[in-house]
mmCIF file of N, CA and C in Angstrom:
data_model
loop_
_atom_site.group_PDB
_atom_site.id
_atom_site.type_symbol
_atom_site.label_atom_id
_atom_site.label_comp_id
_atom_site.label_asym_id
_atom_site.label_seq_id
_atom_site.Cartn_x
_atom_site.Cartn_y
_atom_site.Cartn_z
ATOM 1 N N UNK V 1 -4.411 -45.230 3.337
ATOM 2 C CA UNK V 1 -3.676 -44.616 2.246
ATOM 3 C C UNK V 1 -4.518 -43.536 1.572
ATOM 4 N N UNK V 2 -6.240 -44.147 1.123
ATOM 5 C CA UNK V 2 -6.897 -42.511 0.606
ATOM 6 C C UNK V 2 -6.984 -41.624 1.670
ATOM 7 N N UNK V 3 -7.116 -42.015 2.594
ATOM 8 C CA UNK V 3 -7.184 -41.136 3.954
ATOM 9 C C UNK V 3 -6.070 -39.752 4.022
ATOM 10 N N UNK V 4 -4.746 -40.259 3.776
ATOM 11 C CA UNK V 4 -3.670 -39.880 3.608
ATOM 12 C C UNK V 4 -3.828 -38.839 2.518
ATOM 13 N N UNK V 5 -3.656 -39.346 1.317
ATOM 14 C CA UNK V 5 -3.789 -38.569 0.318
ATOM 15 C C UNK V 5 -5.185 -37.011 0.363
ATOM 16 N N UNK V 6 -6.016 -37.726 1.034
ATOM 17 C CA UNK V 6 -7.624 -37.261 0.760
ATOM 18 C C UNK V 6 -6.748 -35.505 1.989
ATOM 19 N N UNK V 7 -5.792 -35.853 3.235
ATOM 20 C CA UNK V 7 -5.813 -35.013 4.080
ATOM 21 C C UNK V 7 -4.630 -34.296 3.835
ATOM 22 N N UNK V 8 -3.672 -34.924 2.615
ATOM 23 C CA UNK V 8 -2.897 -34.012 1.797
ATOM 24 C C UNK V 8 -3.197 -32.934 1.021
ATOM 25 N N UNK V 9 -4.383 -33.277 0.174
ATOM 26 C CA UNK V 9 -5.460 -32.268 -0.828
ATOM 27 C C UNK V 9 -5.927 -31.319 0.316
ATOM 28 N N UNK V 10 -6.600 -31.833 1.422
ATOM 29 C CA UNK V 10 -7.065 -30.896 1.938
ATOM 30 C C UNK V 10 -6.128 -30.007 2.526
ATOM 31 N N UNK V 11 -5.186 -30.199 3.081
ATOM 32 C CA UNK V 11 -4.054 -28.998 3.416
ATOM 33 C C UNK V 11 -3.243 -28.045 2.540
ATOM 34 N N UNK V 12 -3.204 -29.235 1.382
ATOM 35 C CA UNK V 12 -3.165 -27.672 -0.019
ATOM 36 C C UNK V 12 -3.816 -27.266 -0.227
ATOM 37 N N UNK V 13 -5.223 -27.544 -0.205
ATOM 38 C CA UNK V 13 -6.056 -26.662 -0.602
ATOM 39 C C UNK V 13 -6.381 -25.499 0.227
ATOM 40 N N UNK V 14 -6.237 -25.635 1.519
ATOM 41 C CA UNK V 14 -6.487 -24.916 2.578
ATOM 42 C C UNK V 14 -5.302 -24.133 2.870
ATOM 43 N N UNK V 15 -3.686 -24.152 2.277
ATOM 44 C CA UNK V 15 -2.850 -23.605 2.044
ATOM 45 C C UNK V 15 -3.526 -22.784 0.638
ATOM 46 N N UNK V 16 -3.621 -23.135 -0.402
ATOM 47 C CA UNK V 16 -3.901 -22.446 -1.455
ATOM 48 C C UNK V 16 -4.842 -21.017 -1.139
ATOM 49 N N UNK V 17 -6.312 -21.801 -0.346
ATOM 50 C CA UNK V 17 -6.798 -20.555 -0.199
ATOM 51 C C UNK V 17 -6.446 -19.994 0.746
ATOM 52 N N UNK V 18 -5.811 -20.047 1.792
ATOM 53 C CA UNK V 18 -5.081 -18.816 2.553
ATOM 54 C C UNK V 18 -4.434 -17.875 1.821
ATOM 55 N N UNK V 19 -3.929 -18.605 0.759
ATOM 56 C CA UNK V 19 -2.849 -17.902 -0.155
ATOM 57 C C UNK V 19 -3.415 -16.903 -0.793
ATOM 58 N N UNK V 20 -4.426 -17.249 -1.498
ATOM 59 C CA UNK V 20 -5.680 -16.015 -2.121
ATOM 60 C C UNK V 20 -6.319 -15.185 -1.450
ATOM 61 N N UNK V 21 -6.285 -15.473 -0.121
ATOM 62 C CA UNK V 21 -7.246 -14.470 0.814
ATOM 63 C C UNK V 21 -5.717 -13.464 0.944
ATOM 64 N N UNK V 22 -4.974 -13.708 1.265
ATOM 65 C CA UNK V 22 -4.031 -12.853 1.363
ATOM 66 C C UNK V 22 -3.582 -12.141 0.211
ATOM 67 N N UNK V 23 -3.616 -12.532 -0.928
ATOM 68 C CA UNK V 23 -3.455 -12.155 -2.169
ATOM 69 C C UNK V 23 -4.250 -10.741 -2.449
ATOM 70 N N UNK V 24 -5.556 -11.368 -2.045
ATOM 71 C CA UNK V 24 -6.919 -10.403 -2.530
ATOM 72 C C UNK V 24 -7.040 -9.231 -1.438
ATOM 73 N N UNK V 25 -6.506 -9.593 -0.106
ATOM 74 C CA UNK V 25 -6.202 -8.396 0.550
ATOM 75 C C UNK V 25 -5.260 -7.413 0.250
ATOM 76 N N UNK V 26 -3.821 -8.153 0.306
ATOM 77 C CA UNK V 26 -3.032 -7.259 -0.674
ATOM 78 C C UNK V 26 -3.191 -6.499 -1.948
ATOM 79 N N UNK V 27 -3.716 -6.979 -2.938
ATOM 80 C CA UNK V 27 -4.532 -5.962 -4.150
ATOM 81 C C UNK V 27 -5.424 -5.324 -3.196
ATOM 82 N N UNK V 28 -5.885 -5.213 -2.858
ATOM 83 C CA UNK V 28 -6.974 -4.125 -2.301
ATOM 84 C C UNK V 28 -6.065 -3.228 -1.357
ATOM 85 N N UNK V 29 -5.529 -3.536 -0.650
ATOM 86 C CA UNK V 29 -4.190 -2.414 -0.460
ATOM 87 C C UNK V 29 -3.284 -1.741 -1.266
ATOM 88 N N UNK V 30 -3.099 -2.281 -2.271
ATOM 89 C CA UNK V 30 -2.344 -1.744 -3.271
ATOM 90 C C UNK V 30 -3.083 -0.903 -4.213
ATOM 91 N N UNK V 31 -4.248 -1.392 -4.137
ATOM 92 C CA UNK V 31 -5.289 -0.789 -5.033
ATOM 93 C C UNK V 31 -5.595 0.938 -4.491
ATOM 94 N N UNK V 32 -5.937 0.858 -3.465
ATOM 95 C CA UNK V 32 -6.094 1.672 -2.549
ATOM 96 C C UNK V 32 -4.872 2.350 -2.406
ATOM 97 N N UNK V 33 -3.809 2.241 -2.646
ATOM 98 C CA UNK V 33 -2.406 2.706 -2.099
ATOM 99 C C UNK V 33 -2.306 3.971 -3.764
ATOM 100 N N UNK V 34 -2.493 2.860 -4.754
ATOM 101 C CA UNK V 34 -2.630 3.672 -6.220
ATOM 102 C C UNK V 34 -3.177 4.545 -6.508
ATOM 103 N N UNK V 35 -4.553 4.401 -5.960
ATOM 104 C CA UNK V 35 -5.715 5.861 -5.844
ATOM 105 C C UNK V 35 -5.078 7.089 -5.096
ATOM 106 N N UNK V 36 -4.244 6.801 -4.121
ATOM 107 C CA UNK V 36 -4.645 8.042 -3.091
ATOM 108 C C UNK V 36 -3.102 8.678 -3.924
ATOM 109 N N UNK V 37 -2.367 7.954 -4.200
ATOM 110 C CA UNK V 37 -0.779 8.184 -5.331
ATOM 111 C C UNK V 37 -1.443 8.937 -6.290
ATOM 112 N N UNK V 38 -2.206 8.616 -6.861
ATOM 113 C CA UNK V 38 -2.925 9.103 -8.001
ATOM 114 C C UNK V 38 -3.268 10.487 -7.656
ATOM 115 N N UNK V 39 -3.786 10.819 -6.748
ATOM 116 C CA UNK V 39 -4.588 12.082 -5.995
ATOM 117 C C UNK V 39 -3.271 12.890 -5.699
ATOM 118 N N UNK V 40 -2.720 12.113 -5.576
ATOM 119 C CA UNK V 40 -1.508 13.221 -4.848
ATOM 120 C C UNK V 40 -0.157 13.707 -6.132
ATOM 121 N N UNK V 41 -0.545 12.681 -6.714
ATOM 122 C CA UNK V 41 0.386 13.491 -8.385
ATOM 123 C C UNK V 41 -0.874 14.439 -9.249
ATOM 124 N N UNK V 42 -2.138 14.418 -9.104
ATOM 125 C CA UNK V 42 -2.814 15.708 -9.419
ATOM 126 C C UNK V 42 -2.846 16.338 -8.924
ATOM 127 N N UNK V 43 -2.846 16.543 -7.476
ATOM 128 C CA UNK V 43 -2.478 17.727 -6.812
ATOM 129 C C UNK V 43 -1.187 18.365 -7.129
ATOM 130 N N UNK V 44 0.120 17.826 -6.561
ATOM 131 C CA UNK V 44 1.082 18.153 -7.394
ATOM 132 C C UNK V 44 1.238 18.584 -8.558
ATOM 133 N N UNK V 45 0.577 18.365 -9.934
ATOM 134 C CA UNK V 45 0.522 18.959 -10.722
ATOM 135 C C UNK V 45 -0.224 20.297 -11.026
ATOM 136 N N UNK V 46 -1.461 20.292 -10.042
ATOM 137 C CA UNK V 46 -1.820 21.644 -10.099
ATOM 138 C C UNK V 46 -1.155 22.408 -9.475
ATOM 139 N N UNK V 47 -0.322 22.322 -8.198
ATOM 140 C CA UNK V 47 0.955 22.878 -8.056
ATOM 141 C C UNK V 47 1.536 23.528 -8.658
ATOM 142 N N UNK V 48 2.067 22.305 -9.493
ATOM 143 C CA UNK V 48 3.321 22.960 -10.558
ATOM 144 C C UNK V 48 2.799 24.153 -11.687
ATOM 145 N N UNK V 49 1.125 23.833 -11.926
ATOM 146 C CA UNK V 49 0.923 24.698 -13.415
ATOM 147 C C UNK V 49 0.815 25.921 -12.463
ATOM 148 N N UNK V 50 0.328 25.823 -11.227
ATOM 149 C CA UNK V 50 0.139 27.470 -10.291
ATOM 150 C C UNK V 50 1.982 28.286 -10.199
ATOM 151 N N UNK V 51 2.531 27.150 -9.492
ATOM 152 C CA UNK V 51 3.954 27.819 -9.612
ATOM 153 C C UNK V 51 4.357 28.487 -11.004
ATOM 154 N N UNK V 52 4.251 27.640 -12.584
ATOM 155 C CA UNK V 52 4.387 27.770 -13.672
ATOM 156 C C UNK V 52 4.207 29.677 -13.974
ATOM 157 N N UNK V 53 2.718 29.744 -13.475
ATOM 158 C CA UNK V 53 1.794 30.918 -13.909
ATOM 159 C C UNK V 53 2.396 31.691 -13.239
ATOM 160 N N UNK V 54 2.920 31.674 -11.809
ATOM 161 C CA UNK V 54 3.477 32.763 -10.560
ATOM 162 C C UNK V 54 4.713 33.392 -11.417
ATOM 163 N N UNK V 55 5.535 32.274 -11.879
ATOM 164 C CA UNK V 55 6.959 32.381 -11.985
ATOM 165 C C UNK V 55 6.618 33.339 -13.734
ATOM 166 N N UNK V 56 5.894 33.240 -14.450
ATOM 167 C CA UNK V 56 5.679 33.700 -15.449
ATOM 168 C C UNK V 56 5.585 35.005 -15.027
ATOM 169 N N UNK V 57 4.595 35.584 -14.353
ATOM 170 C CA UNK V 57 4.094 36.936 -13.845
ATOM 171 C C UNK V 57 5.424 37.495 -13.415
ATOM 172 N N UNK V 58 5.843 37.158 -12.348
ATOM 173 C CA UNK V 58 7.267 37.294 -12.035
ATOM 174 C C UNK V 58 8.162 37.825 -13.227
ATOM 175 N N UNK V 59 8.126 36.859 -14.181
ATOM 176 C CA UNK V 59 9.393 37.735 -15.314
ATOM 177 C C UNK V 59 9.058 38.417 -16.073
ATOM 178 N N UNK V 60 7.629 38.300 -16.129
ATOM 179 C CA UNK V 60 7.253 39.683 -16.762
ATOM 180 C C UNK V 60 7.205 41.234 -16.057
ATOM 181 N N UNK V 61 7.441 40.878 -14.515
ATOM 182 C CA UNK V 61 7.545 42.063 -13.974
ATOM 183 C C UNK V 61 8.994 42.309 -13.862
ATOM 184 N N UNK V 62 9.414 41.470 -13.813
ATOM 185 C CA UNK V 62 10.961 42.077 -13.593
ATOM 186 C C UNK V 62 11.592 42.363 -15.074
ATOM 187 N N UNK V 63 11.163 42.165 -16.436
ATOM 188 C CA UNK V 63 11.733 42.436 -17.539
ATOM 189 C C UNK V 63 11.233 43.551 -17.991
ATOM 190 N N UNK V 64 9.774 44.159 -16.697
ATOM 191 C CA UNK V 64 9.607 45.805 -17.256
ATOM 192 C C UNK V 64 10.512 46.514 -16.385
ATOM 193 N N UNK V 65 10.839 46.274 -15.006
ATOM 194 C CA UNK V 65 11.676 46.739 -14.297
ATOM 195 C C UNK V 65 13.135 46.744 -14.726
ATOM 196 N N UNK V 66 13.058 45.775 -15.668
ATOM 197 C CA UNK V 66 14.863 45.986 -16.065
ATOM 198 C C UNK V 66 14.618 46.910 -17.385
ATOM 199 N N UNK V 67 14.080 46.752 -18.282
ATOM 200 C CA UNK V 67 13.609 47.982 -19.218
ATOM 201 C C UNK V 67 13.407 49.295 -18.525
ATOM 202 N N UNK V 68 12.964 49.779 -17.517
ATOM 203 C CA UNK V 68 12.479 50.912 -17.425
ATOM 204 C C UNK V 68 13.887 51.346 -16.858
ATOM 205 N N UNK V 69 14.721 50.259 -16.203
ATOM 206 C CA UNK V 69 16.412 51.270 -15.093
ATOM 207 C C UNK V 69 16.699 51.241 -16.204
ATOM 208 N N UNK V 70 17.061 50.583 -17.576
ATOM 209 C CA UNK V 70 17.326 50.851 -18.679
ATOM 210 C C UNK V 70 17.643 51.569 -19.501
ATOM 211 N N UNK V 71 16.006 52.122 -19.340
ATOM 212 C CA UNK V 71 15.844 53.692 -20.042
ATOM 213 C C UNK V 71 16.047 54.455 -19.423
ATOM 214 N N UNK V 72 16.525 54.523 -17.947
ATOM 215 C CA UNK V 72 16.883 55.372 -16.996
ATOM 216 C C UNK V 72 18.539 55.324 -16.689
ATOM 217 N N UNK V 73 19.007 54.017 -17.168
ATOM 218 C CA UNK V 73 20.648 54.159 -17.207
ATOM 219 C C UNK V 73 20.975 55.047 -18.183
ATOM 220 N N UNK V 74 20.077 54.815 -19.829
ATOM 221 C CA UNK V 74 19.802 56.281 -20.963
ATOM 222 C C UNK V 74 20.233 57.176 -21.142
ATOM 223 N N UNK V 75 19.105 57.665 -20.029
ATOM 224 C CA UNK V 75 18.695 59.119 -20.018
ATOM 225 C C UNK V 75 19.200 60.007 -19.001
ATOM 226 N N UNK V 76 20.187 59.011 -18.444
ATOM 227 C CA UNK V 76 21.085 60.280 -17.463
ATOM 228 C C UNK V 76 22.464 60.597 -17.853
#
């Protein structure tokens, strides 16, 4: 009967820690999965502030170009 019991404990327990080894692998994949996510929404964001700056330049050139046919729709 302790025999019994004694080889019950031991198979939960030996279930349990399987359970944690797998656990602790998984966080470390996930962990790892978060970092490189992480890297890749700062990149992306420097992206976006470069696009931001392009698209700025952009309307400032085209709002002298529409001013200048402007003064040239005007003056004819």
């Amino acid at each position: 009967m302790a025999a019994d019991n004694f080889t019950k404990i031991e198979e939960g327990l030996g279930k349990l820690l399987d359970g944690y080894e797998h656990l602790k692998t998984e966080n470390v994949l996930l962990k790892n999965s978060l970092l490189s996510k992480d890297a890749e929404i700062n990149e992306l964001k420097e992206k976006v502030k470069t696009l931001e700056r392009e698209k700025a330049l952009v309307k400032e050139k085209v709002d002298v170009l529409i001013n200048r046919l402007d003064s040239l729709m005007q003056g004819a």
